Short mmCIF file of C-alpha atoms in Angstrom, two decimals:
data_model
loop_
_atom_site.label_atom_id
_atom_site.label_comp_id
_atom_site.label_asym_id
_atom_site.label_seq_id
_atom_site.Cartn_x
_atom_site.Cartn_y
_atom_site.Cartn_z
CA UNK T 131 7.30 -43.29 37.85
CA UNK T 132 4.59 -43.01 40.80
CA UNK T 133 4.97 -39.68 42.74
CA UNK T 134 5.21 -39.00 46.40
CA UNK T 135 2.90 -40.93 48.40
CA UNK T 136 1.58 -39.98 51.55
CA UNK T 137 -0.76 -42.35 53.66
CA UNK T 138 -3.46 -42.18 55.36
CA UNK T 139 -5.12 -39.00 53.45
CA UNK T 140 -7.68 -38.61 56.53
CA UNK T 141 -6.40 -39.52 59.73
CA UNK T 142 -8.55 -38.84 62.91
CA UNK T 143 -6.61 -38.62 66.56
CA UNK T 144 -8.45 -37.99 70.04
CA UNK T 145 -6.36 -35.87 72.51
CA UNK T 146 -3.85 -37.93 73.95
CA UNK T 147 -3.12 -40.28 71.13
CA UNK T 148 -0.28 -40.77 68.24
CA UNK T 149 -0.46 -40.17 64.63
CA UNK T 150 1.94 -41.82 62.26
CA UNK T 151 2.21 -40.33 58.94
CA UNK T 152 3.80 -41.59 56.17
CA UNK T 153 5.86 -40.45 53.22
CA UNK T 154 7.63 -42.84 49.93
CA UNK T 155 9.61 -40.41 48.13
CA UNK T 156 9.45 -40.72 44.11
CA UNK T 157 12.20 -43.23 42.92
CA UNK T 158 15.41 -42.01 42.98
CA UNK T 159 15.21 -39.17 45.73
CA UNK T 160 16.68 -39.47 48.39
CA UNK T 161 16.00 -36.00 49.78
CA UNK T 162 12.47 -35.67 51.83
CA UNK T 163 10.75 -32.63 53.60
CA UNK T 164 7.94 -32.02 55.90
CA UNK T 165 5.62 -29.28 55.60
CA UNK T 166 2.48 -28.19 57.88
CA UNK T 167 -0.38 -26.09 56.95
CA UNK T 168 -2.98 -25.27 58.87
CA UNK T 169 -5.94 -23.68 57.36
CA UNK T 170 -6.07 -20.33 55.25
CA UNK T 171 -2.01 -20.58 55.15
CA UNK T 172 0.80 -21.20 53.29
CA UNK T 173 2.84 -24.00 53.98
CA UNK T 174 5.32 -23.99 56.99
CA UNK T 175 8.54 -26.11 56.81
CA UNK T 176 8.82 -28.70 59.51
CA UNK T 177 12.08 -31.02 58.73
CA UNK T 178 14.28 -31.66 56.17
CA UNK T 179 15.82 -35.72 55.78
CA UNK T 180 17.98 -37.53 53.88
CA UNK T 181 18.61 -41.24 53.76
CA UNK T 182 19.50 -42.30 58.28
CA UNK T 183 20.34 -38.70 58.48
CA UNK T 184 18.34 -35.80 59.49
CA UNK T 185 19.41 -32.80 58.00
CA UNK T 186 17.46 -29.74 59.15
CA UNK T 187 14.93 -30.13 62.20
CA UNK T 188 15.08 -26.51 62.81
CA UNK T 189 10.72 -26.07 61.77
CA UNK T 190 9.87 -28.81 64.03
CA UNK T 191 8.75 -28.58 67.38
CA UNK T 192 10.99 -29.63 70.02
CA UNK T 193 8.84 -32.17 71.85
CA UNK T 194 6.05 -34.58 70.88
CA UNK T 195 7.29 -34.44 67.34
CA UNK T 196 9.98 -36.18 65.87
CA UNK T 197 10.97 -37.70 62.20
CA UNK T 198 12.77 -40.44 60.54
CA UNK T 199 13.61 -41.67 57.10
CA UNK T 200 15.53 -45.28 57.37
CA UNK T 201 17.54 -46.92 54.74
CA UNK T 202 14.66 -49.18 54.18
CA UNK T 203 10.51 -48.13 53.74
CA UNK T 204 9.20 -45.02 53.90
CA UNK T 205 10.11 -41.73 56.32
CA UNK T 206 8.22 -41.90 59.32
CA UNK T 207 6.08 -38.52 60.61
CA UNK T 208 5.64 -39.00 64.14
CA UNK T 209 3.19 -36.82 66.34
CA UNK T 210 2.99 -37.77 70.38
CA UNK T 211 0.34 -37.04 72.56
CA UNK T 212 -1.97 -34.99 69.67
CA UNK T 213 -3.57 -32.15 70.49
CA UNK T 214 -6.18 -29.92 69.01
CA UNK T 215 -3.39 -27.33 67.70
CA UNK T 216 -1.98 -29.92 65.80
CA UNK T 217 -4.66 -30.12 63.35
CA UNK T 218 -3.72 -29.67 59.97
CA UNK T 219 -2.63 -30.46 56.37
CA UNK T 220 0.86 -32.03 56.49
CA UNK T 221 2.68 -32.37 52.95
CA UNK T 222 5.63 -34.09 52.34
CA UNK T 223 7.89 -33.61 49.24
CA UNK T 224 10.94 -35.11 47.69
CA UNK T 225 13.70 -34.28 45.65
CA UNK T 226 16.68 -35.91 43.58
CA UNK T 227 19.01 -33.49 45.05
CA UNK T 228 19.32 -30.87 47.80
CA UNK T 229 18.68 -28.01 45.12
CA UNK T 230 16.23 -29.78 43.01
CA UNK T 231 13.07 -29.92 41.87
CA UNK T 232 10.53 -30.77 44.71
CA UNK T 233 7.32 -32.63 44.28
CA UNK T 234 5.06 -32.77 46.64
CA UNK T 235 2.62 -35.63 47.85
CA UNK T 236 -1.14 -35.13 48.15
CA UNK T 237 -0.70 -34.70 52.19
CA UNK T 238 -2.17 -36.42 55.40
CA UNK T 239 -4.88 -34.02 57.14
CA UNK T 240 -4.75 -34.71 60.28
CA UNK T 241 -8.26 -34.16 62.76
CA UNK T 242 -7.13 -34.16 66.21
CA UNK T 243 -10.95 -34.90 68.25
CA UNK D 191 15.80 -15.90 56.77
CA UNK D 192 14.46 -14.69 53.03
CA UNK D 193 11.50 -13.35 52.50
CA UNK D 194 8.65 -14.67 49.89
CA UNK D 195 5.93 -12.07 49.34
CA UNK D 196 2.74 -12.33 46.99
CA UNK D 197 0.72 -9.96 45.25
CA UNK D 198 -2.07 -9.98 44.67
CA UNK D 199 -3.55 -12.07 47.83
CA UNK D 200 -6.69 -12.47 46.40
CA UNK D 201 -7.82 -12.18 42.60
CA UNK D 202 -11.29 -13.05 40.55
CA UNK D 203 -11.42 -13.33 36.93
CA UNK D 204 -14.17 -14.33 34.31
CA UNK D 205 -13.45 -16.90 32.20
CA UNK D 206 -11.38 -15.99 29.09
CA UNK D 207 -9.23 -13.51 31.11
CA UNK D 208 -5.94 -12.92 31.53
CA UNK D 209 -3.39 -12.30 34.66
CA UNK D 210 -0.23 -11.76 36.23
CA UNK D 211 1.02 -13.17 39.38
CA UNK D 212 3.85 -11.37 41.14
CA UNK D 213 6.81 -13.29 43.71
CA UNK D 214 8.98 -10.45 45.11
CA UNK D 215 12.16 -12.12 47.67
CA UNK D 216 14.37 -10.78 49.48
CA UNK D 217 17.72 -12.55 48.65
CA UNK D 218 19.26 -14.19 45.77
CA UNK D 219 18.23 -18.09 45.10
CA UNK D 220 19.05 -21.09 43.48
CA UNK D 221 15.70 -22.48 43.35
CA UNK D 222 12.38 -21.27 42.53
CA UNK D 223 8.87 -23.15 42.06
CA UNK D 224 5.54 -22.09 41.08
CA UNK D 225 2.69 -24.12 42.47
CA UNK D 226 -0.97 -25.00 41.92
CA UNK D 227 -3.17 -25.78 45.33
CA UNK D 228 -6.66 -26.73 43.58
CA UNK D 229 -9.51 -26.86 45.66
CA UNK D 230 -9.07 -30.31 46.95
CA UNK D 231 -5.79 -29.52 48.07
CA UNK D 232 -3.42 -30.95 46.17
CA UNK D 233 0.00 -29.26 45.19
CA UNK D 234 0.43 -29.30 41.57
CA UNK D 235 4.15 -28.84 40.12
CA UNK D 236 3.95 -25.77 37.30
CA UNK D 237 7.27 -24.34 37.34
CA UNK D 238 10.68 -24.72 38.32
CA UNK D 239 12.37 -21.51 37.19
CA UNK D 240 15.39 -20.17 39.18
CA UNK D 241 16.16 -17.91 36.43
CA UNK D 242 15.00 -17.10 32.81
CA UNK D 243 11.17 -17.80 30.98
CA UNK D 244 9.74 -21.07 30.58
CA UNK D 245 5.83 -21.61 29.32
CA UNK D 246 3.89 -24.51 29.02
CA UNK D 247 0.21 -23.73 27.15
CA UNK D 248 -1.39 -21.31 28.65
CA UNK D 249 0.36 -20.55 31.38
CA UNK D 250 4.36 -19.15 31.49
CA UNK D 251 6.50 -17.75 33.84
CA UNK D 252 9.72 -15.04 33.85
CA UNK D 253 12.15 -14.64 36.85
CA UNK D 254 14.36 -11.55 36.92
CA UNK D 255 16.99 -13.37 39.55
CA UNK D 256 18.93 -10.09 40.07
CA UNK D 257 16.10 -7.98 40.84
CA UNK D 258 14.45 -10.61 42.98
CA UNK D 259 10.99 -11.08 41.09
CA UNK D 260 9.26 -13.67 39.47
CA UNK D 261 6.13 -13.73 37.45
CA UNK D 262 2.83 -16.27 36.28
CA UNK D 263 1.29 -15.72 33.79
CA UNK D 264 -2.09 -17.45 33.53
CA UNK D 265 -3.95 -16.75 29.86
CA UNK D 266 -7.31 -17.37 28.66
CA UNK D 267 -8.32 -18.67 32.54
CA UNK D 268 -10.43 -21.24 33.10
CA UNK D 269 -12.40 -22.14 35.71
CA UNK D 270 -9.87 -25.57 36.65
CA UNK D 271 -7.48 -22.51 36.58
CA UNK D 272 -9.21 -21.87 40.54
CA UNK D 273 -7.23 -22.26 43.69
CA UNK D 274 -4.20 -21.08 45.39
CA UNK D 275 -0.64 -20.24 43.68
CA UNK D 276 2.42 -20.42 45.73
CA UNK D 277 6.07 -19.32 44.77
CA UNK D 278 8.38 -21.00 47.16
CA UNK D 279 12.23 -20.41 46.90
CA UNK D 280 15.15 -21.51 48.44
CA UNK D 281 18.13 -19.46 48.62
CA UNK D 282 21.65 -21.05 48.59
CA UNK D 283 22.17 -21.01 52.17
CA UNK D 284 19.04 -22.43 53.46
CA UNK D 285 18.16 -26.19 52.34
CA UNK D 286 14.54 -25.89 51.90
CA UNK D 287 11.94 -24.03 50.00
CA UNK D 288 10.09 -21.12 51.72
CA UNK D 289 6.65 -20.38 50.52
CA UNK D 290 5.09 -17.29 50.26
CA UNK D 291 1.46 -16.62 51.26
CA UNK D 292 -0.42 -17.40 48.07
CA UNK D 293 -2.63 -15.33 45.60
CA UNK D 294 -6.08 -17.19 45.74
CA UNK D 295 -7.62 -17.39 42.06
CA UNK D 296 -11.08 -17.85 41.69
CA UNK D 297 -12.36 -17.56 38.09
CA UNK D 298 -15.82 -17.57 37.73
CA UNK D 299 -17.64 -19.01 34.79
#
C-alpha cells in the first residue's frame, strides 16, 4: 500500500505566477488535509477535504488560495498570484476516517523567486 | 482552540543516551500522534496513542488522557534518532490535528 504522495517535491514560482500542488491520499482514505510550514515552525493547518466536499477551510487564506479534492485523481492545492510570503513546506496527509490515524506525505516546498 | 505545548524545545544527547519528551494540552482528545521530522524533512508516523502505552523498540510512549500529558520515550539514541518531534492532537470538536512546536533532537555521535 503506497503512502501519500505529494508532487512536485521542489517547485519554483516567480511573483505573479500559480503553483499547483498535488496530493493522492493512501488507498482507502478518503479524508485529506493541508498543512503549511514555513521555516523553524511547526506545522499550520490550512484545509481539511473529503471526497467533492470541503470540510474545514477555516486555516486557509481567504483569497489567492483555494482547494479541491474531486471524485476522480488527486486533491488539487491551488496558490494564485505567488508571492514571496508564500514560501514554504506544504504537507498533505490522509486518513481512513475523520478521527484516524493521519499519514503524512513527504510535502511540496514551494520557492516563490 | 486547544493548546499543544512542548518541552523541552531544544535537546542534545550523546549517543547511547536516554530521554523523555513531554506533550502538555489543554483539552481532552480523541486523537493523539507522535511524529518524526528527520533532517530532510520528512514526517515519520511513530505513534498514535490517544490514551494508554504503546512501544515499538526503542522508543515508547504513555498518555495520561485525563491529566492532559503525553510522553516519548527515546532509549539508547542514535544519531538517525536526530530531528524534530511533534505531538499533534485533535480534540473531539475540532476535525484536525494541531501540532505543537517541536522539541529538536540532535544526538551527537
Amino acid at each position: 500500500n503506497a503512502g501519500v504522495m505529494q508532487n512536485p517535491r521542489h517547485l519554483v514560482r516567480r511573483r505573479g505566477q500559480e503553483a499547483r500542488l498535488r496530493c493522492s491520499p493512501m488507498k482507502g482514505h478518503s479524508h485529506v488535509y493541508w498543512y503549511r510550514q514555513l521555516p523553524e515552525e511547526g506545522l499550520k493547518f490550512m484545509v481539511y477535504l473529503q471526497k467533492e466536499n470541503i470540510i474545514d477551510e477555516s486555516g486557509m487564506p481567504k483569497e489567492r488560495f483555494s482547494a479541491e479534492f474531486p471524485k476522480e485523481g488527486p486533491s488539487i492545492l491551488r496558490i494564485q498570484q505567488v508571492v514571496r510570503g508564500d514560501s514554504a513546506a506544504y504537507f498533505c496527509a490522509s486518513s481512513p476516517t475523520g478521527d484516524g490515524e493521519a499519514f503524512f506525505g513527504q510535502g511540496t516546498r514551494l520557492t516563490v523567486v | 482552540g486547544i493548546q499543544v505545548e512542548q518541552s523541552p524545545p531544544d535537546l542534545i544527547l550523546q549517543e547511547g543516551a536516554n530521554s523523555t519528551l513531554r506533550c502538555n494540552f489543554s483539552d481532552s482528545v480523541n486523537n493523539l500522534q507522535w511524529f518524526h521530522q528527520n533532517p530532510w524533512g520528512q514526517l515519520i508516523n511513530l505513534f498514535y496513542i490517544p490514551s494508554g502505552t504503546k512501544q515499538n523498540g526503542r522508543l515508547s510512549a504513555t498518555t495520561v488522557a485525563t491529566e492532559r500529558y503525553s510522553l516519548l520515550y527515546i532509549s539508547s539514541s542514535q544519531t538517525t534518532d536526530s530531528g524534530v518531534y511533534f505531538c499533534a492532537v485533535k480534540d473531539s470538536g475540532y476535525s484536525t490535528l494541531t501540532f505543537g512546536k517541536g522539541t529538536m533532537l540532535l544526538v551527537s555521535p
